[in-house]
Coordinates of C-alpha atoms in Angstrom, one line a residue:
X1 CA 29.9 11.6 -42.7
X2 CA 26.4 12.8 -43.0
X3 CA 24.3 12.5 -39.8
X4 CA 20.9 13.8 -38.8
X5 CA 18.9 13.1 -35.7
X6 CA 15.4 11.6 -36.3
X7 CA 13.8 14.5 -34.5
X8 CA 15.4 16.9 -37.0
X9 CA 14.3 14.8 -39.9
X10 CA 10.7 14.6 -38.8
X11 CA 10.3 18.0 -37.2
X12 CA 7.4 18.9 -39.5
X13 CA 5.3 15.9 -38.5
X14 CA 6.2 15.0 -35.0
X15 CA 7.4 18.3 -33.4
X16 CA 4.6 18.1 -30.9
X17 CA 5.7 14.6 -29.6
X18 CA 8.1 14.1 -26.7
X19 CA 10.3 11.1 -26.1
X20 CA 8.4 8.1 -24.8
X21 CA 9.6 5.2 -22.7
X22 CA 10.1 2.1 -24.9
X23 CA 7.1 -0.2 -24.7
X24 CA 8.0 -3.7 -23.7
X25 CA 5.4 -6.1 -25.0
X26 CA 3.7 -8.4 -22.5
X27 CA 4.4 -12.1 -22.6
X28 CA 2.5 -15.4 -22.9
X29 CA 4.2 -18.6 -21.8
X30 CA 3.4 -22.2 -21.1
X31 CA 2.0 -24.8 -23.6
X32 CA -1.3 -23.1 -24.4
X33 CA -1.5 -19.7 -26.2
X34 CA -4.5 -17.6 -27.2
X35 CA -4.2 -14.8 -29.7
X36 CA -7.1 -12.6 -30.7
X37 CA -6.3 -10.3 -33.7
X38 CA -8.5 -7.2 -33.6
X39 CA -8.9 -3.7 -34.9
X40 CA -7.7 -0.8 -32.8
X41 CA -6.2 2.7 -33.2
X42 CA -3.2 4.6 -31.8
X43 CA -2.4 8.3 -31.5
X44 CA 1.0 8.2 -33.2
X45 CA 0.9 11.7 -34.6
X46 CA -1.0 14.9 -33.8
X47 CA -4.5 14.9 -35.4
X48 CA -6.2 11.8 -36.5
X49 CA -5.6 8.5 -34.8
X50 CA -4.0 5.8 -36.9
X51 CA -6.0 2.6 -37.6
X52 CA -4.1 -0.4 -36.4
X53 CA -4.3 -4.2 -35.9
X54 CA -3.1 -5.9 -32.8
X55 CA -3.4 -8.9 -30.6
X56 CA -5.1 -9.4 -27.3
X57 CA -5.0 -6.3 -25.0
X58 CA -2.5 -4.5 -27.2
X59 CA -3.4 -1.6 -29.5
X60 CA -0.4 -2.3 -31.7
X61 CA 1.7 -5.5 -32.1
X62 CA 1.1 -8.5 -29.9
X63 CA 2.5 -10.3 -26.9
X64 CA 5.9 -12.0 -27.0
X65 CA 5.4 -15.8 -26.9
X66 CA 7.9 -17.6 -24.7
X67 CA 8.3 -21.2 -25.7
X68 CA 10.6 -24.0 -24.6
X69 CA 12.2 -26.4 -27.1
X70 CA 10.8 -29.9 -26.8
X71 CA 7.3 -28.9 -25.6
X72 CA 4.1 -29.3 -27.5
X73 CA 2.2 -26.1 -27.9
X74 CA -1.5 -25.5 -28.5
X75 CA -2.3 -22.1 -30.1
X76 CA -5.7 -20.6 -30.8
X77 CA -5.8 -17.7 -33.2
X78 CA -9.1 -15.8 -33.2
X79 CA -9.8 -13.5 -36.2
X80 CA -11.8 -10.4 -35.1
X81 CA -10.5 -7.9 -37.8
X82 CA -13.5 -8.3 -40.2
X83 CA -11.4 -9.6 -43.0
X84 CA -9.7 -12.9 -43.9
X85 CA -6.3 -13.4 -42.4
X86 CA -3.8 -16.1 -41.3
X87 CA -0.7 -16.3 -39.2
X88 CA 2.8 -17.5 -40.0
X89 CA 5.3 -18.6 -37.3
X90 CA 8.3 -17.1 -39.0
X91 CA 11.4 -19.3 -38.6
X92 CA 9.7 -22.1 -36.7
X93 CA 10.2 -25.6 -38.1
X94 CA 6.6 -26.9 -38.3
X95 CA 4.5 -29.0 -40.7
X96 CA 3.1 -27.1 -43.7
X97 CA -0.4 -27.5 -42.3
X98 CA 0.8 -25.5 -39.3
X99 CA 2.9 -23.0 -41.1
X100 CA 0.2 -20.5 -41.8
X101 CA 0.0 -19.2 -45.4
X102 CA -2.3 -22.0 -46.5
X103 CA -4.5 -21.9 -43.4
X104 CA -6.7 -18.9 -43.9
X105 CA -8.9 -17.8 -41.0
X106 CA -12.2 -16.4 -42.0
X107 CA -13.7 -13.3 -40.2
X108 CA -15.1 -14.4 -36.8
X109 CA -13.4 -17.8 -37.0
X110 CA -10.4 -19.3 -35.3
X111 CA -7.5 -21.6 -36.1
X112 CA -6.0 -24.1 -33.7
X113 CA -2.5 -25.3 -34.7
X114 CA -0.7 -27.7 -32.4
X115 CA 2.9 -28.6 -32.8
X116 CA 6.2 -29.6 -31.1
X117 CA 8.8 -26.8 -30.7
X118 CA 11.8 -28.2 -32.5
X119 CA 13.9 -25.0 -32.9
X120 CA 16.9 -24.1 -31.0
X121 CA 16.9 -21.1 -28.7
X122 CA 16.6 -17.9 -30.7
X123 CA 14.3 -15.0 -31.6
X124 CA 11.5 -15.8 -34.1
X125 CA 8.3 -13.9 -34.8
X126 CA 4.7 -14.2 -36.0
X127 CA 2.7 -12.2 -38.6
X128 CA 0.0 -12.5 -41.2
X129 CA 0.9 -14.1 -44.5
X130 CA -2.3 -13.6 -46.6
X131 CA -1.2 -13.2 -50.2
X132 CA -1.7 -9.7 -51.5
X133 CA -2.5 -8.4 -48.0
X134 CA 0.6 -9.3 -46.0
X135 CA 2.0 -5.8 -46.0
X136 CA -1.5 -4.3 -45.2
X137 CA -2.0 -6.4 -42.1
X138 CA 1.6 -6.8 -40.8
X139 CA 2.5 -3.2 -41.1
X140 CA -0.7 -2.1 -39.3
X141 CA 0.6 -4.0 -36.3
X142 CA -0.4 -7.6 -36.5
X143 CA 3.0 -9.0 -35.5
X144 CA 4.9 -10.2 -32.4
X145 CA 8.0 -11.9 -31.2
X146 CA 8.6 -15.5 -30.3
X147 CA 11.4 -16.4 -28.0
X148 CA 12.4 -20.0 -27.9
X149 CA 14.6 -21.2 -25.0
X150 CA 16.4 -24.5 -24.5
X151 CA 18.7 -26.2 -22.0
X152 CA 21.9 -25.3 -23.8
X153 CA 21.1 -21.6 -23.9
X154 CA 19.9 -21.6 -20.3
X155 CA 23.3 -22.9 -19.2
X156 CA 25.1 -19.9 -20.6
X157 CA 26.1 -16.9 -18.5
X158 CA 24.2 -14.4 -20.7
X159 CA 21.2 -12.0 -19.9
X160 CA 17.8 -13.6 -20.1
X161 CA 15.5 -11.5 -17.8
X162 CA 12.9 -10.3 -20.2
X163 CA 12.5 -6.5 -20.1
X164 CA 15.2 -6.2 -17.4
X165 CA 18.5 -7.1 -19.1
X166 CA 17.1 -8.9 -22.2
X167 CA 15.2 -6.5 -24.4
X168 CA 12.9 -7.1 -27.5
X169 CA 13.7 -4.4 -30.1
X170 CA 11.2 -4.5 -33.0
X171 CA 12.1 -1.8 -35.5
X172 CA 9.8 -0.6 -38.2
X173 CA 10.0 2.3 -40.7
X174 CA 6.6 3.6 -41.9
X175 CA 5.1 6.0 -44.3
X176 CA 2.0 7.8 -43.0
X177 CA -0.5 9.6 -45.3
X178 CA -2.0 13.0 -44.7
X179 CA -4.7 11.5 -42.6
X180 CA -2.1 9.8 -40.4
X181 CA -2.9 6.3 -41.8
X182 CA -0.2 3.8 -42.5
X183 CA 0.6 3.5 -46.2
X184 CA 1.8 -0.1 -46.5
X185 CA 3.0 0.5 -50.1
X186 CA 4.7 3.8 -49.3
X187 CA 8.3 4.1 -50.5
X188 CA 9.0 7.5 -48.7
X189 CA 8.9 6.1 -45.2
X190 CA 10.2 8.6 -42.6
X191 CA 8.5 7.5 -39.3
X192 CA 10.4 5.1 -37.1
X193 CA 8.7 2.9 -34.5
X194 CA 10.4 0.6 -31.9
X195 CA 8.0 -1.8 -30.3
X196 CA 5.3 0.5 -31.6
X197 CA 6.8 3.5 -29.7
X198 CA 7.6 6.7 -31.5
X199 CA 10.8 8.5 -30.5
X200 CA 11.6 6.0 -27.7
X201 CA 14.1 5.8 -24.9
X202 CA 15.2 2.8 -22.8
X203 CA 16.6 2.9 -19.3
X204 CA 19.3 0.3 -19.6
X205 CA 21.3 -1.0 -16.6
X206 CA 25.1 -0.4 -16.4
X207 CA 26.0 -4.0 -17.2
X208 CA 25.9 -6.4 -20.1
X209 CA 22.5 -6.3 -21.8
X210 CA 21.0 -8.4 -24.5
X211 CA 19.1 -6.9 -27.4
X212 CA 16.9 -9.0 -29.7
X213 CA 16.8 -7.0 -32.9
X214 CA 14.1 -7.6 -35.5
X215 CA 13.7 -5.6 -38.7
X216 CA 9.9 -5.7 -39.1
X217 CA 9.8 -3.0 -41.8
X218 CA 8.2 -3.5 -45.1
X219 CA 11.3 -2.6 -47.2
X220 CA 14.0 -0.7 -45.3
X221 CA 17.4 -2.2 -44.4
X222 CA 19.0 -1.0 -41.1
X223 CA 22.8 -0.9 -40.6
X224 CA 22.7 -1.1 -36.8
X225 CA 25.4 0.4 -34.6
X226 CA 25.8 2.7 -31.7
X227 CA 27.0 6.3 -31.2
X228 CA 30.8 6.8 -31.1
X229 CA 31.1 3.5 -32.9
X230 CA 30.8 1.6 -29.6
X231 CA 31.5 -2.0 -30.3
X232 CA 29.1 -4.8 -29.4
X233 CA 28.9 -8.6 -29.7
X234 CA 26.7 -10.6 -32.1
X235 CA 25.7 -13.8 -30.4
X236 CA 22.9 -15.1 -32.6
X237 CA 21.3 -15.1 -36.1
X238 CA 17.8 -15.9 -37.2
X239 CA 17.8 -19.6 -36.1
X240 CA 20.1 -19.8 -33.1
X241 CA 23.2 -18.8 -31.2
X242 CA 26.7 -18.7 -32.7
X243 CA 29.6 -20.8 -31.6
X244 CA 31.2 -17.7 -30.0
X245 CA 30.4 -13.9 -29.7
X246 CA 31.6 -11.8 -32.6
X247 CA 32.9 -8.3 -31.8
X248 CA 31.6 -5.8 -34.3
X249 CA 30.5 -2.1 -34.7
X250 CA 27.8 -2.8 -37.3
X251 CA 25.2 -5.4 -38.2
X252 CA 22.9 -5.0 -41.2
X253 CA 19.5 -6.5 -41.0
X254 CA 17.1 -6.6 -44.0
X255 CA 13.3 -7.0 -43.5
X256 CA 12.5 -10.2 -41.6
X257 CA 16.0 -10.8 -40.3
X258 CA 16.9 -11.0 -36.6
X259 CA 20.1 -10.8 -34.6
X260 CA 20.8 -11.1 -30.9
X261 CA 23.5 -8.8 -29.6
X262 CA 25.3 -8.2 -26.3
X263 CA 26.1 -4.6 -25.3
X264 CA 28.5 -4.0 -22.4
X265 CA 27.4 -0.9 -20.5
X266 CA 29.4 -1.6 -17.4
X267 CA 30.8 1.5 -15.8
X268 CA 28.6 3.8 -18.0
X269 CA 26.0 4.7 -15.3
X270 CA 24.6 8.2 -16.1
X271 CA 25.7 8.2 -19.7
X272 CA 23.6 8.3 -22.8
X273 CA 24.0 6.6 -26.2
X274 CA 21.9 5.8 -29.2
X275 CA 21.1 2.7 -31.2
X276 CA 21.5 4.0 -34.8
X277 CA 21.3 3.1 -38.4
X278 CA 24.5 4.0 -40.3
X279 CA 22.6 4.1 -43.6
X280 CA 25.3 6.3 -45.2
X281 CA 27.4 3.1 -45.4
X282 CA 24.8 1.1 -47.3
X283 CA 25.5 0.7 -51.0
X284 CA 23.3 1.9 -53.8
X285 CA 20.5 -0.5 -54.6
X286 CA 20.1 -1.6 -51.0
X287 CA 16.8 0.0 -49.8
X288 CA 17.8 2.4 -47.1
X289 CA 21.0 3.4 -48.9
X290 CA 21.4 6.3 -51.3
X291 CA 18.3 7.1 -53.4
X292 CA 18.8 6.0 -57.0
X293 CA 18.0 8.8 -59.4
X294 CA 15.9 7.3 -62.2
X295 CA 14.2 8.8 -65.2
X296 CA 10.8 10.2 -64.2
X297 CA 11.8 10.7 -60.5
X298 CA 13.0 8.3 -57.8
X299 CA 10.5 5.7 -56.6
X300 CA 12.0 5.3 -53.1
X301 CA 12.9 8.9 -52.1
X302 CA 12.7 8.7 -48.4
X303 CA 14.4 11.4 -46.2
X304 CA 16.1 8.6 -44.3
X305 CA 17.9 7.2 -47.4
X306 CA 21.6 7.3 -47.2
X307 CA 22.0 9.1 -43.9
X308 CA 22.8 8.1 -40.3
X309 CA 20.0 8.5 -37.9
X310 CA 19.0 7.6 -34.3
X311 CA 16.6 4.8 -33.6
X312 CA 16.6 4.3 -29.8
X313 CA 18.0 6.4 -27.0
X314 CA 19.7 4.4 -24.2
X315 CA 19.9 6.1 -20.7
X316 CA 22.4 4.0 -18.7
X317 CA 21.1 3.6 -15.1
X318 CA 22.0 1.6 -12.0
X319 CA 22.9 -2.1 -12.3
X320 CA 20.2 -4.7 -11.4
X321 CA 20.7 -7.3 -8.7
X322 CA 23.1 -10.1 -9.8
X323 CA 24.2 -8.4 -13.1
X324 CA 26.0 -10.0 -15.9
X325 CA 29.2 -8.0 -16.4
X326 CA 31.3 -10.2 -18.6
X327 CA 31.0 -11.6 -22.2
X328 CA 31.4 -15.4 -22.5
X329 CA 34.1 -16.7 -24.8
X330 CA 32.1 -19.5 -26.2
X331 CA 28.4 -20.1 -26.9
X332 CA 26.8 -23.1 -28.7
X333 CA 28.9 -25.5 -30.8
X334 CA 27.8 -25.5 -34.5
X335 CA 27.2 -28.4 -36.8
X336 CA 27.0 -27.4 -40.4
X337 CA 26.5 -29.3 -43.6
X338 CA 29.2 -29.6 -46.2
X339 CA 28.6 -28.8 -49.9
X340 CA 29.8 -32.3 -50.7
X341 CA 26.8 -33.7 -48.9
X342 CA 24.3 -32.0 -51.2
X343 CA 21.9 -34.3 -53.2
X344 CA 20.8 -31.5 -55.5
X345 CA 21.4 -27.9 -56.5
X346 CA 18.6 -25.5 -57.4
X347 CA 19.0 -22.1 -59.0
X348 CA 16.6 -19.2 -58.7
X349 CA 17.0 -16.1 -60.8
X350 CA 15.6 -12.8 -59.5
X351 CA 14.2 -10.9 -62.5
X352 CA 12.2 -7.9 -63.5
X353 CA 10.6 -6.6 -66.7
X354 CA 13.7 -4.6 -67.4
X355 CA 16.9 -3.4 -65.8
X356 CA 15.4 0.0 -64.9
X357 CA 12.7 -1.4 -62.6
X358 CA 13.2 -0.3 -59.0
X359 CA 9.8 -0.8 -57.4
X360 CA 8.6 -4.0 -59.1
X361 CA 7.1 -6.2 -60.0
X362 CA 9.9 -8.7 -59.5
X363 CA 9.9 -12.4 -60.3
X364 CA 11.5 -15.7 -59.5
X365 CA 12.7 -17.4 -62.7
X366 CA 10.6 -14.9 -64.7
X367 CA 7.4 -16.2 -63.1
X368 CA 5.0 -14.6 -60.7
X369 CA 3.4 -16.5 -57.8
X370 CA 0.6 -18.9 -58.7
X371 CA -1.0 -20.8 -55.9
X372 CA -1.9 -23.6 -58.2
X373 CA 1.7 -24.1 -59.4
X374 CA 4.2 -26.2 -57.4
X375 CA 7.7 -24.9 -58.3
X376 CA 9.7 -27.7 -56.7
X377 CA 9.0 -31.2 -55.3
X378 CA 11.8 -32.0 -52.8
X379 CA 12.3 -35.5 -51.4
X380 CA 12.2 -35.7 -47.7
X381 CA 15.7 -35.6 -46.1
X382 CA 17.3 -34.0 -49.2
X383 CA 20.3 -31.9 -48.6
X384 CA 20.4 -29.1 -51.2
X385 CA 22.3 -26.1 -52.3
X386 CA 20.2 -23.2 -53.4
X387 CA 21.8 -20.6 -55.7
X388 CA 20.1 -17.2 -55.7
X389 CA 21.1 -15.0 -58.7
X390 CA 19.8 -11.5 -58.4
X391 CA 19.6 -10.0 -61.9
X392 CA 17.9 -6.8 -60.7
X393 CA 19.2 -3.4 -59.5
X394 CA 17.6 -3.9 -56.1
X395 CA 18.6 -6.0 -53.1
X396 CA 16.1 -8.6 -52.1
X397 CA 15.8 -10.4 -48.7
X398 CA 15.1 -14.0 -49.5
X399 CA 13.1 -16.0 -46.9
X400 CA 12.3 -19.7 -47.0
X401 CA 9.7 -21.4 -44.8
X402 CA 10.1 -24.7 -42.9
X403 CA 13.9 -24.7 -42.6
X404 CA 17.0 -23.0 -41.3
X405 CA 20.0 -22.8 -43.7
X406 CA 23.7 -22.0 -43.6
X407 CA 25.2 -19.4 -46.0
X408 CA 27.9 -20.9 -48.2
X409 CA 28.8 -17.7 -50.1
X410 CA 27.8 -14.1 -50.9
X411 CA 29.1 -12.9 -54.2
X412 CA 31.5 -15.8 -54.1
X413 CA 32.9 -14.9 -50.7
X414 CA 32.5 -16.9 -47.5
X415 CA 30.0 -15.2 -45.0
X416 CA 31.5 -13.2 -42.2
X417 CA 31.6 -14.7 -38.7
X418 CA 28.5 -12.7 -37.6
X419 CA 26.5 -14.5 -40.4
X420 CA 27.8 -18.0 -39.8
X421 CA 24.8 -19.2 -37.8
X422 CA 21.4 -20.7 -38.9
X423 CA 19.4 -18.3 -41.1
X424 CA 16.0 -18.2 -42.7
X425 CA 16.4 -14.8 -44.4
X426 CA 19.4 -13.6 -46.4
X427 CA 19.8 -10.4 -48.4
X428 CA 20.9 -11.0 -52.0
X429 CA 22.8 -7.9 -53.2
X430 CA 21.9 -6.1 -56.4
X431 CA 23.3 -8.0 -59.4
X432 CA 24.7 -10.4 -56.8
X433 CA 24.6 -14.0 -55.8
X434 CA 24.1 -16.1 -52.6
X435 CA 24.5 -19.8 -52.1
X436 CA 23.2 -21.6 -49.1
X437 CA 22.9 -25.3 -48.0
X438 CA 19.9 -26.7 -46.3
X439 CA 18.3 -30.1 -45.3
X440 CA 14.6 -30.7 -45.7
X441 CA 13.7 -33.0 -42.8
X442 CA 11.0 -34.1 -40.4
X443 CA 7.9 -33.0 -42.3
X444 CA 6.6 -34.2 -45.6
X445 CA 3.2 -33.6 -47.2
X446 CA 2.4 -34.3 -50.8
X447 CA -0.4 -31.7 -51.1
X448 CA 0.3 -28.8 -48.7
X449 CA 3.3 -26.7 -49.8
X450 CA 5.7 -24.3 -48.1
X451 CA 6.6 -21.0 -49.7
X452 CA 9.7 -19.0 -50.3
X453 CA 9.6 -15.3 -51.1
X454 CA 11.2 -11.9 -51.0
X455 CA 10.6 -10.3 -47.6
X456 CA 10.1 -6.9 -48.9
X457 CA 6.4 -7.1 -48.3
X458 CA 5.3 -5.2 -51.3
X459 CA 7.4 -7.4 -53.6
X460 CA 6.0 -10.5 -51.9
X461 CA 2.4 -9.3 -52.3
X462 CA 3.0 -8.5 -55.9
X463 CA 4.1 -12.1 -56.6
X464 CA 7.8 -12.5 -55.8
X465 CA 7.0 -15.8 -54.2
X466 CA 7.2 -19.5 -55.1
X467 CA 6.2 -22.8 -53.3
X468 CA 7.5 -26.2 -52.8
X469 CA 6.4 -29.6 -51.6
X470 CA 8.5 -31.8 -49.3
X471 CA 7.5 -35.2 -50.6
X472 CA 7.4 -38.4 -48.5
X473 CA 9.8 -41.1 -49.5
X474 CA 8.8 -42.9 -52.6
X475 CA 5.9 -40.6 -53.4
X476 CA 7.3 -38.2 -56.0
X477 CA 5.7 -40.0 -58.9
X478 CA 2.8 -42.0 -57.5
X479 CA -0.8 -41.1 -56.7
X480 CA -1.2 -41.1 -53.0
X481 CA -3.8 -42.4 -50.7
X482 CA -4.5 -40.3 -47.6
X483 CA -5.7 -42.5 -44.7
X484 CA -6.5 -41.8 -41.1
X485 CA -8.9 -43.4 -38.6
X486 CA -10.5 -45.7 -41.1
X487 CA -11.1 -42.9 -43.6
X488 CA -9.3 -42.8 -47.0
X489 CA -9.2 -40.2 -49.7
X490 CA -7.8 -41.1 -53.1
X491 CA -6.2 -40.5 -55.6
X492 CA -4.3 -37.4 -54.5
X493 CA -3.4 -35.5 -56.5
X494 CA -6.6 -36.0 -58.6
X495 CA -8.0 -34.9 -61.9
X496 CA -11.7 -35.8 -62.5
X497 CA -12.7 -37.7 -59.4
X498 CA -12.0 -38.3 -55.7
X499 CA -13.1 -41.3 -53.8
X500 CA -13.8 -41.1 -50.0
X501 CA -13.9 -44.4 -48.3
X502 CA -15.3 -44.7 -44.7
X503 CA -14.5 -48.3 -44.1
X504 CA -15.5 -48.4 -40.4
X505 CA -19.0 -47.0 -41.1
X506 CA -20.6 -50.5 -40.9
X507 CA -23.4 -49.2 -38.7
X508 CA -24.6 -46.8 -41.3
X509 CA -23.9 -43.6 -39.3
X510 CA -24.7 -40.3 -41.0
X511 CA -21.6 -38.2 -41.7
X512 CA -21.0 -34.8 -43.5
X513 CA -18.7 -34.2 -46.4
X514 CA -17.6 -30.6 -46.9
X515 CA -15.2 -29.2 -49.5
X516 CA -13.7 -25.7 -49.3
X517 CA -11.2 -23.9 -51.4
X518 CA -8.2 -22.1 -49.8
X519 CA -10.3 -18.8 -49.6
X520 CA -12.7 -20.7 -47.3
X521 CA -15.5 -20.8 -50.0
X522 CA -17.7 -23.9 -49.8
X523 CA -17.5 -25.9 -53.0
X524 CA -19.4 -29.0 -52.0
X525 CA -21.5 -30.2 -49.1
X526 CA -23.4 -33.4 -48.7
X527 CA -24.4 -36.0 -46.1
X528 CA -24.0 -39.8 -46.6
X529 CA -24.3 -43.1 -44.8
X530 CA -22.4 -45.0 -47.5
X531 CA -19.0 -46.6 -46.9
X532 CA -17.7 -45.1 -50.2
X533 CA -18.5 -41.9 -52.0
X534 CA -17.0 -40.7 -55.3
X535 CA -17.0 -36.9 -56.1
X536 CA -16.9 -35.7 -59.6
X537 CA -14.1 -33.0 -59.6
X538 CA -13.9 -32.4 -63.4
X539 CA -15.5 -29.0 -63.1
X540 CA -13.4 -27.8 -60.2
X541 CA -10.6 -25.3 -60.8
X542 CA -7.0 -26.6 -60.5
X543 CA -5.6 -26.0 -57.0
X544 CA -5.7 -27.1 -53.4
X545 CA -9.0 -27.9 -51.6
X546 CA -9.8 -28.9 -48.0
X547 CA -12.0 -31.9 -47.6
X548 CA -13.6 -32.4 -44.2
X549 CA -15.5 -35.5 -43.1
X550 CA -17.4 -35.1 -39.8
X551 CA -19.4 -37.6 -37.8
X552 CA -20.7 -37.4 -34.3
X553 CA -17.4 -38.5 -32.6
X554 CA -14.7 -37.7 -35.1
X555 CA -13.6 -35.1 -37.7
X556 CA -11.0 -35.6 -40.4
X557 CA -9.6 -32.8 -42.7
X558 CA -7.1 -33.1 -45.4
X559 CA -5.8 -31.0 -48.4
X560 CA -6.3 -32.5 -51.8
X561 CA -4.7 -31.2 -55.0
X562 CA -6.7 -31.1 -58.2
X563 CA -4.4 -31.1 -61.2

């Protein structure tokens, strides 16, 4: 089996670097969180510093957000990068108005989502989701972990001391240009970062440790394992813990996927081992596996393709106080939906211009993303089976917002035990199929959509994305009235007019009406004292708009769809 150490692979570019202690991101906890995204720079390689994006006091990445299920959180995101951005809470079950992709933050402005943490204990993450700039901003460092805890997880005898026996492991594979700048569209990535650390090591105690693995790369899959094929236990998928630990020697994660594992280092004090990617075992067509030789030269010819390489060195050191030294036999009981419960089945074909396409563009059902097109309207509380049919030569990690699903089959086979938990990302093999079952519950909004997309960031930015509305009961085929605090906006969706009714304005108070498109551009602005105002929208482009009505003591904003 072919094996090369990372240092050997990168000797021409990083020979001057020495091993660095793994950076453990700082944490924020409680109910109120403040994140300021800003520009920075890091000396990753000899020569020029690398321009980065980061949050708060970090120069790369952001703090880990510690949240408790059942609490209401208040988050302020400040945009100081000099460009429009937004933030998506990847994996969290929130209303579409809090999800991020439709809530752009203009330069110098802030966004203040507030929501209840409804997810089970697991590892989630946050990153920008600005269409056509997701890769540019996320790969430059604007990302961070979210750890949700709950009472059931807290009762288990597993490690949970952050940075002591419970370690965040954010793995990224990068391509740098000759000026040491990150090439977000680079397909010859050869630089590995773990928590933003180049060539890292971790001093891990000689006991059971927990590692929260996140593949935050733009396109590379990792086939995680340890030297000497040391076994470990998978205890959690994207959306929560499994019913019992699963003993394995490998776990493959595609971009966006997470896994929580337990590694037993008991009795290994003084020894060294490596977290590795056994990429020689990845099949052709899975990015990170063997390079596919195509006419005109390979588009993804990275020196890491198809070989085994080290990612993180583990130096086993003395146990901590009160160490965990055993693996529990059970974790969290699972409740899964049955295929017989499904109300609908949807099929999405992954397509390209021809079978020889390896680097895109790729499509869903032969269509590229259009923010003015709603691909699906899904009734609230629907239980659905989604069939993903990959008709391309490249594997695609499929991510859906809002929900966690259970995999029913991959290429017609039941998922392995290590993939039996809740998921929000699944890799669809080349020329392969995946079926999953999911329930759309809790949140409905007839105008603000969620999205689904390939989590290879370049594919997503190039349009491999669609969107869906979760519709309130009885609202799929009627024109809706949005009402709140005595203010009504109707009809919605609309075509040539919108009426704004301010029923409680019997004192003739002056108020402001402002309309912006989703890029933050002001379309309309006026003041009025009337109890009813009608706007002529016949000249507006089709799409979503944000209408804000502001008076001295109240402010009301809502999305309106112009068809």
